[in-house]
């Protein structure tokens, strides 16, 4: 009987596991790291690349590469192997491989047929900035912060050659059309030409007086253009190696350069809102296209050269007829700056990526929008669950967003700040959302309607932190410049008082659970405790050797946790001011710390891309969640403590219940004070049942999702053996 029960449980668990795999096409679960429940957003969209057949569009960004079906706009895959954002990507000439470069020091090759990783190319000792295939597809070149250019065998992934000579970061690499020459542009203000077969440095082109941001060959291979951060474009005759023209344009945008397919015309975008057309033979501007009302950031020609597209900070893409040099269409729909644009291989569709966190597909003939690829978002700098657990607020760019926890769709966006939102916090009753911004203001919003209630002014620098008092009557905000904490009447928005406890930026403020004390952490490396009744400093906690980024009280108010730029988390006894533990393990700055609602678990997040859970009673680490591709500035527990949200390049949700379960034998079903085999037999009898089934016992639904499934089994297993 026991064996059959165990077999049955195991069999059902396998079914559950396989059913979980079947959810892979839900984009919130694509490419999830181990331990994560879902990813509500998609991170920023920075790069675009069309597959050779035009059926797929790759959108590269902070968490990986999203691959879309261009017919229906559906997510096909998420290529999430990199441990940092994707900064460059390119399809092989035959369209079978996608190469990507990242800040994680690697280049990765992906099989376009399966979207599985083929190989990881390691060798660079710092961030990789650029990657490009040779015209025949046999060689891959990459450049990086380690000042090298590396050549790789595209078939095997083995390194063929390391090209050294640059004394600064290599920003751009490109092959000549015939594949015999490789050009590299560097922060050392030079362009180097290399023999692609031997790796020998054939020539070094000088003249730029600042970082060379990009290099581009003309289609016929006779001319090389280099752009620089000094807003200069230089053209070199490759037969002689001599400069044949240069223009320093005060209003020119570095890097926004494109050749027409015949190589006779070059287009550039500018700060003065114009698109300039250059005669490549003479190096002179022969026409100016006007229409944009803000900076032109990207230009690209269609494959037949008949159409030029330009993307601008005025949120529009414009299509220009190159025969008549007139505007054909203005493509409107984006609500943010256009980052980049790209024509499909057949020229019928244009893709655009914007700071509004969408990528869009446009019909070039009609100028109408075909698809919106939504869900992309900027870095989440701050997260806060509503007190009832039904909503999650996030701070990203200049917007605070409210996510519905049931559907993980954005149900409300709070706009009005003129600079990035740094912090969000709910009032204890959940009716008000506060947002602090680098624009120096705090805004109070009606959480139900999204309407602004008050704008709190008085800070002379950016606001780094906001928090409500336990009774909801007072709001505290930390100043980004002068070490000031301001206290506000949450009902009227009027300032009550200002505390100036620090000699630097106040990154974090926290009320004690009884509302009588306030803690603040600062760039002066100190934590200060304030008596709010007297307005006097009660204690100064010293120990951090660099900036204190986060402070938080335990639910019982007896312990204070602080996180610092020195990579440590420190636990302090509030009554005595003595340090209890120094928690080490993070390898970079620690940005955020938060206690679980029961106080038995402490979560921390770091620049090292990890979230760590600690036992505050012992100071021991319980687990590490490794997933974020870039920094993790914020973590937040749900009110029931079962879910942990972490923000950064994307928001990730983690199942915290198994680790909370380590603290107490919640699975002691028979009440004998321990979790043992009799409890397992009872649990097995309920496995697979849901709240709609007869005989369902909610005691066994340990994660509270309405059914007894695999996650409950994990919680039970972690509790097994606990107790007296």
PDB file of C-alpha atoms in Angstrom, residues 134 228 694:
ATOM      1  CA  UNK A 134      32.526  37.657 -42.375  1.00  0.00           C
ATOM      2  CA  UNK A 228      33.337  59.759 -33.283  1.00  0.00           C
ATOM      3  CA  UNK A 694     -14.593  16.499  -3.021  1.00  0.00           C
TER       4      UNK A 694
END
